[in-house]
Short mmCIF file of C-alpha atoms in Angstrom, two decimals:
data_model
loop_
_atom_site.label_atom_id
_atom_site.label_comp_id
_atom_site.label_asym_id
_atom_site.label_seq_id
_atom_site.Cartn_x
_atom_site.Cartn_y
_atom_site.Cartn_z
CA UNK M 1 0.00 0.00 0.00
CA UNK M 2 1.34 3.42 -0.94
CA UNK M 3 1.92 5.85 1.91
CA UNK M 4 -0.20 8.98 1.92
CA UNK M 5 2.88 10.83 3.14
CA UNK M 6 5.15 10.40 0.15
CA UNK M 7 7.18 13.56 -0.58
CA UNK M 8 5.04 16.35 -2.02
CA UNK M 9 4.91 20.13 -2.18
CA UNK M 10 2.24 20.17 0.54
CA UNK M 11 4.36 18.13 2.93
CA UNK M 12 7.40 20.28 2.24
CA UNK M 13 5.37 23.43 2.94
CA UNK M 14 3.91 21.87 6.10
CA UNK M 15 7.40 21.12 7.44
CA UNK M 16 8.44 24.71 6.75
CA UNK M 17 5.34 26.05 8.54
CA UNK M 18 6.20 23.78 11.52
CA UNK M 19 9.80 25.07 11.66
CA UNK M 20 10.93 21.47 11.05
CA UNK M 21 10.20 20.70 14.72
CA UNK M 22 10.21 16.88 14.96
CA UNK M 23 7.38 16.64 17.51
CA UNK M 24 5.21 19.11 15.64
CA UNK M 25 5.74 17.23 12.37
CA UNK M 26 5.01 13.91 14.09
CA UNK M 27 1.74 15.22 15.57
CA UNK M 28 0.66 16.52 12.19
CA UNK M 29 1.64 13.29 10.43
CA UNK M 30 -0.40 11.26 12.93
CA UNK M 31 -3.53 12.70 11.27
CA UNK M 32 -2.64 11.33 7.83
CA UNK M 33 -5.07 8.42 8.23
CA UNK M 34 -8.02 10.81 8.41
CA UNK M 35 -6.82 13.85 6.46
CA UNK M 36 -4.84 14.41 3.29
CA UNK M 37 -1.59 16.40 3.49
CA UNK M 38 -3.41 19.36 1.89
CA UNK M 39 -6.23 19.19 4.47
CA UNK M 40 -3.69 18.97 7.32
CA UNK M 41 -1.87 22.00 5.95
CA UNK M 42 -5.09 24.03 5.51
CA UNK M 43 -6.42 23.30 9.02
CA UNK M 44 -3.14 23.68 10.83
CA UNK M 45 -2.24 26.83 8.92
CA UNK M 46 -5.32 28.54 10.32
CA UNK M 47 -3.88 28.08 13.85
CA UNK M 48 -0.34 28.98 12.85
CA UNK M 49 -1.52 32.19 11.21
CA UNK M 50 -2.94 33.34 14.54
CA UNK M 51 0.64 33.49 15.82
CA UNK M 52 1.73 36.06 13.25
CA UNK M 53 2.38 39.39 14.90
CA UNK M 54 2.23 37.96 18.40
CA UNK M 55 5.79 36.83 18.96
CA UNK M 56 6.36 37.51 22.65
CA UNK M 57 7.42 33.91 23.25
CA UNK M 58 9.97 31.81 21.36
CA UNK M 59 8.41 31.42 17.86
CA UNK M 60 9.33 27.74 17.73
CA UNK M 61 7.64 27.14 21.09
CA UNK M 62 4.55 28.96 19.83
CA UNK M 63 4.52 26.78 16.73
CA UNK M 64 4.78 23.63 18.82
CA UNK M 65 2.08 24.81 21.20
CA UNK M 66 -0.29 25.56 18.35
CA UNK M 67 0.34 22.11 16.89
CA UNK M 68 -0.37 20.38 20.21
CA UNK M 69 -3.54 22.46 20.67
CA UNK M 70 -4.72 21.54 17.20
CA UNK M 71 -4.07 17.85 17.78
CA UNK M 72 -5.83 18.03 21.17
CA UNK M 73 -8.90 19.77 19.81
CA UNK M 74 -9.44 16.98 17.29
CA UNK M 75 -9.80 14.42 20.11
CA UNK M 76 -13.12 13.03 21.25
CA UNK M 77 -14.39 14.09 24.70
CA UNK M 78 -13.31 10.78 26.25
CA UNK M 79 -9.87 11.00 24.66
CA UNK M 80 -9.48 14.52 26.03
CA UNK M 81 -10.50 13.39 29.52
CA UNK M 82 -8.02 10.51 29.57
CA UNK M 83 -5.30 12.64 27.97
CA UNK M 84 -5.42 15.29 30.68
CA UNK M 85 -5.88 12.72 33.46
CA UNK M 86 -2.73 10.84 32.45
CA UNK M 87 -0.67 13.95 33.14
CA UNK M 88 -0.97 13.15 36.87
CA UNK M 89 1.64 10.43 36.39
CA UNK M 90 5.29 11.38 36.67
CA UNK M 91 7.48 9.04 34.64
CA UNK M 92 4.56 7.21 33.05
CA UNK M 93 2.47 4.29 34.25
CA UNK M 94 1.48 0.72 33.55
CA UNK M 95 -1.95 -0.23 32.14
CA UNK M 96 -3.40 -1.16 35.55
CA UNK M 97 -2.48 2.26 36.95
CA UNK M 98 -4.06 4.12 34.04
CA UNK M 99 -7.26 2.12 34.49
CA UNK M 100 -7.37 2.50 38.28
CA UNK M 101 -6.41 6.18 38.56
CA UNK M 102 -7.74 7.63 35.31
CA UNK M 103 -10.52 5.24 34.33
CA UNK M 104 -8.78 4.72 30.99
CA UNK M 105 -9.51 1.84 28.64
CA UNK M 106 -7.19 0.18 26.17
CA UNK M 107 -9.07 1.54 23.12
CA UNK M 108 -8.62 5.15 24.23
CA UNK M 109 -5.00 4.60 25.19
CA UNK M 110 -4.25 3.05 21.81
CA UNK M 111 -5.90 5.96 20.04
CA UNK M 112 -3.78 8.48 21.96
CA UNK M 113 -0.65 6.50 21.09
CA UNK M 114 -1.61 6.45 17.40
CA UNK M 115 -2.09 10.24 17.53
CA UNK M 116 1.41 10.64 19.06
CA UNK M 117 0.06 12.29 22.21
CA UNK M 118 1.03 9.26 24.27
CA UNK M 119 3.99 6.89 24.05
CA UNK M 120 4.17 3.20 24.87
CA UNK M 121 7.36 1.27 25.58
CA UNK M 122 8.59 -1.34 28.08
CA UNK M 123 4.94 -1.95 29.10
CA UNK M 124 4.54 1.66 30.22
CA UNK M 125 2.48 4.56 28.88
CA UNK M 126 4.23 7.92 29.09
CA UNK M 127 4.24 11.42 27.64
CA UNK M 128 6.96 13.66 26.36
CA UNK M 129 7.33 16.43 28.93
CA UNK M 130 6.22 19.12 26.47
CA UNK M 131 2.96 17.27 25.89
CA UNK M 132 2.56 16.41 29.60
CA UNK M 133 2.86 20.11 30.48
CA UNK M 134 0.08 20.86 28.03
CA UNK M 135 -2.10 18.05 29.41
CA UNK M 136 -1.49 19.28 32.96
CA UNK M 137 -2.72 22.75 31.97
CA UNK M 138 -5.88 21.18 30.61
CA UNK M 139 -6.33 19.23 33.86
CA UNK M 140 -6.01 22.45 35.85
CA UNK M 141 -8.50 24.22 33.56
CA UNK M 142 -11.00 21.37 34.08
CA UNK M 143 -10.67 21.70 37.88
CA UNK M 144 -9.73 18.02 38.19
CA UNK M 145 -6.15 18.29 39.43
CA UNK M 146 -6.72 17.76 43.15
CA UNK M 147 -9.09 14.81 42.73
CA UNK M 148 -6.69 13.06 40.31
CA UNK M 149 -3.70 13.76 42.56
CA UNK M 150 -5.56 12.18 45.48
CA UNK M 151 -6.43 9.08 43.46
CA UNK M 152 -2.83 8.89 42.24
CA UNK M 153 -1.51 9.15 45.81
CA UNK M 154 -3.97 6.60 47.19
CA UNK M 155 -3.07 4.15 44.45
CA UNK M 156 0.68 4.39 45.08
CA UNK M 157 0.33 4.37 48.86
CA UNK M 158 -1.64 1.13 48.51
CA UNK M 159 1.19 -0.31 46.38
CA UNK M 160 3.69 0.60 49.10
CA UNK M 161 1.50 -1.07 51.72
CA UNK M 162 1.68 -4.26 49.64
CA UNK M 163 5.49 -4.12 49.77
CA UNK M 164 6.42 -4.14 53.48
CA UNK M 165 9.95 -4.25 54.86
CA UNK M 166 9.72 -8.00 55.38
CA UNK M 167 9.41 -8.52 51.61
CA UNK M 168 12.02 -5.92 50.71
CA UNK M 169 14.62 -7.61 52.91
CA UNK M 170 13.91 -11.06 51.48
CA UNK M 171 14.26 -12.94 48.22
CA UNK M 172 12.12 -10.45 46.26
CA UNK M 173 14.53 -7.61 47.00
CA UNK M 174 15.88 -7.18 43.47
CA UNK M 175 12.37 -7.29 41.99
CA UNK M 176 11.05 -4.73 44.47
CA UNK M 177 13.99 -2.35 44.13
CA UNK M 178 13.55 -2.54 40.34
CA UNK M 179 9.87 -1.66 40.83
CA UNK M 180 10.91 1.32 42.94
CA UNK M 181 13.33 2.49 40.25
CA UNK M 182 10.51 2.47 37.67
CA UNK M 183 8.00 4.20 39.94
CA UNK M 184 10.35 6.56 41.80
CA UNK M 185 8.99 9.72 40.15
CA UNK M 186 5.40 8.67 40.87
CA UNK M 187 6.32 7.92 44.48
CA UNK M 188 7.93 11.35 44.82
CA UNK M 189 4.77 12.94 43.42
CA UNK M 190 2.72 10.89 45.88
CA UNK M 191 4.72 12.16 48.83
CA UNK M 192 4.65 15.73 47.50
CA UNK M 193 0.86 15.64 47.46
CA UNK M 194 0.38 13.86 50.78
CA UNK M 195 2.69 16.24 52.64
CA UNK M 196 0.18 19.01 52.11
CA UNK M 197 -3.11 17.13 51.84
CA UNK M 198 -2.76 14.27 54.32
CA UNK M 199 0.29 14.53 56.62
CA UNK M 200 -0.43 11.28 58.49
CA UNK M 201 -0.51 9.42 55.17
CA UNK M 202 2.71 11.21 54.20
CA UNK M 203 4.37 9.94 57.39
CA UNK M 204 3.22 6.41 56.60
CA UNK M 205 4.50 6.71 53.02
CA UNK M 206 7.90 7.93 54.27
CA UNK M 207 8.12 4.96 56.62
CA UNK M 208 7.34 2.57 53.78
CA UNK M 209 9.84 4.30 51.48
CA UNK M 210 12.81 4.03 53.86
CA UNK M 211 13.68 0.43 52.83
CA UNK M 212 13.79 1.67 49.22
CA UNK M 213 15.51 5.01 49.75
CA UNK M 214 18.61 3.85 51.60
CA UNK M 215 19.54 0.82 49.45
CA UNK M 216 19.10 2.99 46.34
CA UNK M 217 21.43 5.70 47.71
CA UNK M 218 18.73 8.28 48.44
CA UNK M 219 19.93 9.22 51.94
CA UNK M 220 20.01 12.97 51.27
CA UNK M 221 16.51 12.95 49.81
CA UNK M 222 15.27 10.84 52.74
CA UNK M 223 16.75 13.30 55.22
CA UNK M 224 15.14 16.28 53.50
CA UNK M 225 11.74 14.56 53.37
CA UNK M 226 11.85 13.50 57.04
CA UNK M 227 12.95 16.93 58.25
CA UNK M 228 10.10 18.53 56.31
CA UNK M 229 7.58 16.21 57.95
CA UNK M 230 9.08 16.69 61.39
CA UNK M 231 8.72 20.46 61.03
CA UNK M 232 5.02 19.83 61.69
CA UNK M 233 3.83 19.84 65.29
CA UNK M 234 0.59 17.88 64.96
CA UNK M 235 1.86 14.28 64.74
CA UNK M 236 1.07 11.82 67.52
CA UNK M 237 4.02 10.88 69.74
CA UNK M 238 4.35 7.40 68.20
CA UNK M 239 4.41 8.76 64.63
CA UNK M 240 6.93 11.43 65.55
CA UNK M 241 9.13 8.82 67.28
CA UNK M 242 9.06 6.67 64.13
CA UNK M 243 10.05 9.59 61.90
CA UNK M 244 12.84 10.62 64.29
CA UNK M 245 14.28 7.11 64.37
CA UNK M 246 14.31 6.91 60.58
CA UNK M 247 15.94 10.34 60.46
CA UNK M 248 18.61 9.11 62.87
CA UNK M 249 19.22 6.04 60.70
CA UNK M 250 19.63 8.30 57.67
CA UNK M 251 21.99 10.67 59.48
CA UNK M 252 24.13 7.74 60.57
CA UNK M 253 24.56 6.86 56.87
CA UNK M 254 25.59 10.47 56.28
CA UNK M 255 28.06 10.47 59.21
CA UNK M 256 26.15 13.20 61.07
CA UNK M 257 26.64 11.67 64.51
CA UNK M 258 25.70 14.64 66.69
CA UNK M 259 22.31 15.26 65.09
CA UNK M 260 21.70 11.50 64.86
CA UNK M 261 22.27 11.18 68.60
CA UNK M 262 19.93 14.05 69.41
CA UNK M 263 17.15 12.64 67.23
CA UNK M 264 17.61 9.12 68.63
CA UNK M 265 17.34 10.41 72.19
CA UNK M 266 14.12 12.24 71.37
CA UNK M 267 12.79 9.12 69.63
CA UNK M 268 13.49 7.03 72.75
CA UNK M 269 11.49 9.41 74.96
CA UNK M 270 8.52 9.56 72.57
CA UNK M 271 8.54 5.81 71.81
CA UNK M 272 8.51 4.98 75.50
CA UNK M 273 5.72 7.49 76.07
CA UNK M 274 3.59 6.02 73.26
CA UNK M 275 4.40 2.36 73.93
CA UNK M 276 6.02 1.81 70.52
CA UNK M 277 8.36 -1.00 71.51
CA UNK M 278 9.96 -1.66 68.13
CA UNK M 279 10.63 2.03 67.54
CA UNK M 280 12.11 2.22 71.04
CA UNK M 281 14.38 -0.74 70.36
CA UNK M 282 15.51 0.65 67.01
CA UNK M 283 16.31 4.05 68.54
CA UNK M 284 18.34 2.33 71.26
CA UNK M 285 20.22 0.40 68.56
CA UNK M 286 21.04 3.75 66.96
CA UNK M 287 22.39 5.10 70.27
CA UNK M 288 24.50 1.97 70.75
CA UNK M 289 25.93 2.38 67.26
CA UNK M 290 26.81 6.01 67.97
CA UNK M 291 28.50 5.09 71.27
CA UNK M 292 30.52 2.40 69.50
CA UNK M 293 31.60 4.82 66.76
CA UNK M 294 32.89 7.14 69.48
CA UNK M 295 34.85 4.34 71.10
CA UNK M 296 32.61 4.02 74.18
CA UNK M 297 32.26 0.25 73.96
CA UNK M 298 31.00 -0.22 77.52
CA UNK M 299 28.09 2.17 76.90
CA UNK M 300 27.31 0.48 73.59
CA UNK M 301 27.23 -2.95 75.24
CA UNK M 302 25.04 -1.63 78.08
CA UNK M 303 22.48 -0.23 75.61
CA UNK M 304 22.53 -3.35 73.42
CA UNK M 305 21.97 -5.60 76.43
CA UNK M 306 18.90 -3.52 77.16
CA UNK M 307 17.69 -3.93 73.58
CA UNK M 308 18.07 -7.70 73.81
CA UNK M 309 15.83 -7.62 76.86
CA UNK M 310 13.26 -5.48 75.06
CA UNK M 311 13.34 -7.73 71.98
CA UNK M 312 13.27 -11.13 73.66
CA UNK M 313 10.12 -12.13 71.73
CA UNK M 314 11.11 -10.49 68.41
CA UNK M 315 13.51 -12.77 66.54
CA UNK M 316 14.34 -10.28 63.82
CA UNK M 317 15.06 -7.38 66.17
CA UNK M 318 16.99 -9.66 68.51
CA UNK M 319 19.17 -10.79 65.59
CA UNK M 320 19.86 -7.21 64.57
CA UNK M 321 20.86 -6.39 68.16
CA UNK M 322 23.12 -9.46 68.30
CA UNK M 323 24.84 -8.32 65.11
CA UNK M 324 25.39 -4.85 66.54
CA UNK M 325 26.73 -6.36 69.76
CA UNK M 326 29.09 -8.52 67.71
CA UNK M 327 30.39 -5.41 65.92
CA UNK M 328 31.09 -3.72 69.24
CA UNK M 329 32.93 -6.80 70.51
CA UNK M 330 34.95 -6.88 67.29
CA UNK M 331 35.90 -3.23 67.64
CA UNK M 332 36.90 -3.92 71.24
CA UNK M 333 39.18 -6.77 70.11
CA UNK M 334 37.09 -9.61 71.57
CA UNK M 335 37.26 -11.63 68.39
CA UNK M 336 35.96 -15.04 69.43
CA UNK M 337 32.92 -13.56 71.14
CA UNK M 338 32.33 -11.38 68.09
CA UNK M 339 32.56 -14.38 65.76
CA UNK M 340 30.05 -16.35 67.84
CA UNK M 341 27.58 -13.46 67.92
CA UNK M 342 27.88 -12.74 64.18
CA UNK M 343 27.13 -16.39 63.42
CA UNK M 344 24.15 -16.45 65.81
CA UNK M 345 22.81 -13.22 64.32
CA UNK M 346 23.19 -14.56 60.77
CA UNK M 347 21.20 -17.68 61.67
CA UNK M 348 18.41 -15.59 63.19
CA UNK M 349 18.22 -13.33 60.14
CA UNK M 350 18.21 -16.32 57.82
CA UNK M 351 15.32 -17.79 59.82
CA UNK M 352 13.32 -14.57 59.43
CA UNK M 353 14.05 -14.31 55.69
CA UNK M 354 16.14 -11.15 55.98
CA UNK M 355 18.69 -11.85 53.25
CA UNK M 356 19.87 -8.24 53.13
CA UNK M 357 20.96 -7.99 56.76
CA UNK M 358 22.22 -11.55 56.70
CA UNK M 359 24.61 -10.29 54.01
CA UNK M 360 25.72 -7.53 56.39
CA UNK M 361 26.59 -10.14 59.02
CA UNK M 362 28.66 -12.00 56.44
CA UNK M 363 30.50 -8.81 55.54
CA UNK M 364 31.23 -8.16 59.20
CA UNK M 365 32.64 -11.68 59.52
CA UNK M 366 34.84 -10.99 56.51
CA UNK M 367 36.17 -7.83 58.18
CA UNK M 368 36.87 -9.83 61.31
CA UNK M 369 38.98 -12.21 59.22
CA UNK M 370 40.81 -9.21 57.74
CA UNK M 371 41.61 -7.89 61.19
CA UNK M 372 43.15 -11.20 62.28
CA UNK M 373 45.06 -11.29 58.94
CA UNK M 374 43.33 -14.42 57.61
CA UNK M 375 42.98 -12.95 54.12
CA UNK M 376 42.08 -16.25 52.46
CA UNK M 377 39.10 -16.78 54.79
CA UNK M 378 38.07 -13.14 54.33
CA UNK M 379 38.21 -13.52 50.54
CA UNK M 380 36.02 -16.65 50.56
CA UNK M 381 33.37 -14.99 52.73
CA UNK M 382 33.51 -11.72 50.76
CA UNK M 383 33.20 -13.42 47.37
CA UNK M 384 30.18 -15.41 48.56
CA UNK M 385 28.59 -12.28 50.02
CA UNK M 386 29.12 -10.29 46.83
CA UNK M 387 27.35 -13.01 44.86
CA UNK M 388 24.39 -12.81 47.26
CA UNK M 389 24.07 -9.02 47.20
CA UNK M 390 24.25 -9.02 43.41
CA UNK M 391 21.28 -11.37 43.46
CA UNK M 392 19.22 -9.07 45.70
CA UNK M 393 20.22 -5.87 43.87
CA UNK M 394 21.16 -3.75 46.88
CA UNK M 395 23.34 -0.69 46.19
CA UNK M 396 24.41 -0.09 49.81
CA UNK M 397 25.43 -3.70 50.42
CA UNK M 398 27.01 -4.02 46.98
CA UNK M 399 29.40 -1.22 47.91
CA UNK M 400 30.34 -2.91 51.18
CA UNK M 401 30.83 -6.34 49.63
CA UNK M 402 33.14 -4.97 46.93
CA UNK M 403 35.17 -3.06 49.51
CA UNK M 404 35.80 -6.06 51.76
CA UNK M 405 36.59 -8.22 48.71
CA UNK M 406 39.10 -5.57 47.61
CA UNK M 407 40.91 -5.58 50.96
CA UNK M 408 40.97 -9.37 51.04
CA UNK M 409 42.42 -9.50 47.51
CA UNK M 410 44.97 -6.88 48.50
CA UNK M 411 46.03 -8.93 51.52
CA UNK M 412 46.54 -11.89 49.20
CA UNK M 413 48.73 -9.83 46.88
CA UNK M 414 46.17 -9.61 44.06
CA UNK M 415 46.53 -5.90 43.36
CA UNK M 416 44.79 -5.87 40.00
CA UNK M 417 41.73 -7.65 41.36
CA UNK M 418 41.67 -5.33 44.38
CA UNK M 419 41.79 -2.25 42.14
CA UNK M 420 38.89 -3.55 40.08
CA UNK M 421 36.77 -4.18 43.18
CA UNK M 422 37.51 -0.73 44.64
CA UNK M 423 36.88 0.97 41.29
CA UNK M 424 33.44 -0.68 41.10
CA UNK M 425 32.73 0.40 44.68
CA UNK M 426 33.68 3.99 43.84
CA UNK M 427 31.44 4.00 40.76
CA UNK M 428 28.49 2.82 42.87
CA UNK M 429 29.13 5.46 45.54
CA UNK M 430 29.29 8.25 42.97
CA UNK M 431 26.15 6.97 41.23
CA UNK M 432 24.22 7.44 44.48
CA UNK M 433 22.99 10.84 45.60
CA UNK M 434 25.30 10.91 48.60
CA UNK M 435 28.97 10.30 49.27
CA UNK M 436 28.51 7.89 52.14
CA UNK M 437 30.79 6.70 54.90
CA UNK M 438 32.06 4.10 52.42
CA UNK M 439 33.89 6.76 50.39
CA UNK M 440 36.97 7.14 52.66
CA UNK M 441 37.51 3.38 52.90
CA UNK M 442 37.10 2.96 49.15
CA UNK M 443 39.61 5.72 48.38
CA UNK M 444 42.05 4.26 50.90
CA UNK M 445 41.63 0.87 49.25
CA UNK M 446 42.50 2.35 45.87
CA UNK M 447 45.59 4.03 47.35
CA UNK M 448 46.79 0.83 49.03
CA UNK M 449 46.21 -1.21 45.86
CA UNK M 450 48.32 1.14 43.73
CA UNK M 451 51.39 -0.27 42.03
CA UNK M 452 54.65 0.78 43.70
CA UNK M 453 55.50 2.66 40.51
CA UNK M 454 52.82 5.14 41.55
CA UNK M 455 53.63 5.25 45.24
CA UNK M 456 53.80 9.06 45.41
CA UNK M 457 50.24 9.42 44.11
CA UNK M 458 49.10 6.66 46.46
CA UNK M 459 50.61 8.49 49.44
CA UNK M 460 48.99 11.75 48.38
CA UNK M 461 45.61 10.06 48.09
CA UNK M 462 46.02 8.69 51.62
CA UNK M 463 46.86 12.17 52.86
CA UNK M 464 43.77 13.59 51.15
CA UNK M 465 41.53 10.96 52.77
CA UNK M 466 43.02 11.58 56.20
CA UNK M 467 42.04 15.25 55.88
CA UNK M 468 38.64 14.45 54.39
CA UNK M 469 37.84 11.87 57.08
CA UNK M 470 38.22 14.21 60.04
CA UNK M 471 35.44 12.42 61.91
CA UNK M 472 37.56 9.25 61.66
CA UNK M 473 34.83 7.03 60.25
CA UNK M 474 37.50 4.35 59.94
CA UNK M 475 37.62 2.32 63.15
CA UNK M 476 40.90 1.86 65.09
CA UNK M 477 41.08 -1.75 63.90
CA UNK M 478 40.60 -0.68 60.31
CA UNK M 479 43.39 1.88 60.72
CA UNK M 480 45.65 -0.93 61.96
CA UNK M 481 44.79 -2.96 58.87
CA UNK M 482 45.45 0.10 56.72
CA UNK M 483 48.93 0.58 58.21
CA UNK M 484 49.73 -3.10 57.64
CA UNK M 485 48.68 -2.99 53.98
CA UNK M 486 50.46 0.33 53.39
CA UNK M 487 53.85 -1.00 54.49
CA UNK M 488 54.99 -2.19 51.01
CA UNK M 489 54.32 1.30 49.63
CA UNK M 490 56.13 2.95 52.55
CA UNK M 491 59.11 0.63 52.11
CA UNK M 492 59.23 1.45 48.39
CA UNK M 493 59.47 5.20 48.95
CA UNK M 494 60.91 5.52 52.42
CA UNK M 495 58.98 6.56 55.51
CA UNK M 496 60.04 10.22 55.49
CA UNK M 497 59.31 10.80 51.82
CA UNK M 498 56.00 8.91 52.13
CA UNK M 499 54.99 11.23 54.98
CA UNK M 500 55.96 14.27 52.90
CA UNK M 501 53.76 13.10 50.04
CA UNK M 502 50.86 12.51 52.44
CA UNK M 503 51.26 16.09 53.66
CA UNK M 504 51.05 17.33 50.07
CA UNK M 505 47.89 15.30 49.54
CA UNK M 506 46.28 16.87 52.61
CA UNK M 507 45.68 20.02 50.57
CA UNK M 508 43.57 18.19 48.00
CA UNK M 509 39.79 18.66 47.92
CA UNK M 510 37.39 15.73 47.68
CA UNK M 511 36.77 16.00 43.93
CA UNK M 512 40.50 16.08 43.18
CA UNK M 513 41.01 13.06 45.44
CA UNK M 514 38.30 11.18 43.56
CA UNK M 515 39.87 12.08 40.20
CA UNK M 516 43.25 10.84 41.43
CA UNK M 517 41.67 7.63 42.75
CA UNK M 518 40.00 6.95 39.43
CA UNK M 519 43.33 7.32 37.66
CA UNK M 520 45.09 5.00 40.11
CA UNK M 521 42.32 2.43 39.86
CA UNK M 522 42.41 2.34 36.05
CA UNK M 523 45.31 0.22 34.82
CA UNK M 524 45.07 1.71 31.31
CA UNK M 525 45.64 5.23 32.59
CA UNK M 526 48.16 4.60 35.33
CA UNK M 527 51.03 5.74 33.15
CA UNK M 528 49.31 9.13 33.02
CA UNK M 529 49.46 9.60 36.80
CA UNK M 530 51.63 12.61 37.58
CA UNK M 531 54.51 11.71 39.92
CA UNK M 532 55.70 15.20 40.61
#
């Protein structure tokens, strides 16, 4: 069958009238089944002529707007209703969502796709932003925006309720995190609406989003959202305690220990007042973690013992507390007790289906093996853990698993493999929206894994990290491991010269340190590292 859009004078003139704008031409061409090129030109020209003499806006934008208006006005009433309703979705939607929120049917959706006002790919319907902006204006004009936003929010809140933490920590983790990645813009829009229209629902949505936010590297966004909610004064004590505990958890990821401690203490008071036992236990876990980070192991153990008493009938929470207690014992140098507790915690988490935190216990065991210099055992555990976290698709744990694998490989003398692991860890950190506590350890790993031919750059990178990591996020035992692994580099350059290079590196800012690390981690570009 011959196409009705074969080259012709009318089509050439139409393209000129449309300023050769691809979207405008596509919208016009979509009408070729019902109109001839001459008819399209005649009808569209009437609208374009109205623009002559009124050129306050960008002429090309005016042309595009007129084309979209023309295409819209040719729709049936039902097509117009669905078209404007679909603008409530940010990032598109699946068929079920369009039916549930907008009352759309497949016939109308297909018609909008054929008219180029809607796109369909990867099982999702979506709009180009230019067209979505136009549809949103029409929704506002119809006075339907608030009702559609409410239906959109209710729909996505219900989806979050179907995906509780217990599922997100288990075998469906990769699937659920992939779902979050697809719907992230819609979930943001949901929270935006609920914050103003239904604060209690917004608090619930934030709670349900935490297990998605942190593994996907959204700590900064989580903190901003929680602080905005906590600025309100009308939440019940239990709700406020929950939000404060999640804020503390987020701030711990961001290495903001002082504010984390303050928020955890407030959460403890409110959780006790409201009888929220799990929130109370989680806030106490946060306080124990903070005490341990500050080297107050006795206080950390005291608080964790209290948590174990509170969580005697909660296997999951008890296992988490056991893992935290094991970490404290490890930091205190009580290795056998730490090993026993890590293993007990891992069994409890496995029994409750928490594959994500079970992986954390495995990583901690691998670090314990590093600290006692059993690099072979650490490598075996780290490699197994990395395989597991790849399967569950967790960004936060993927970073940790690659780091511990890198240090184990380094201890075994496999510098190239170590560099690759650290380079992957760095890429994951930089892909997230926050430079987490993992950044200093990853940069140190890259420095330690450098070839001795680039020892000066390695020393400078260490010096830069030492300045950057003023809060000393690296534990004393990690620093001991670092000194052990750095010895070959120090021997190659000499202790005094190595110290001089570290001092030079102390003047580097974070971005320069990251650039240097990337060069050191990339074998192809190592010859380009400046050794001045």
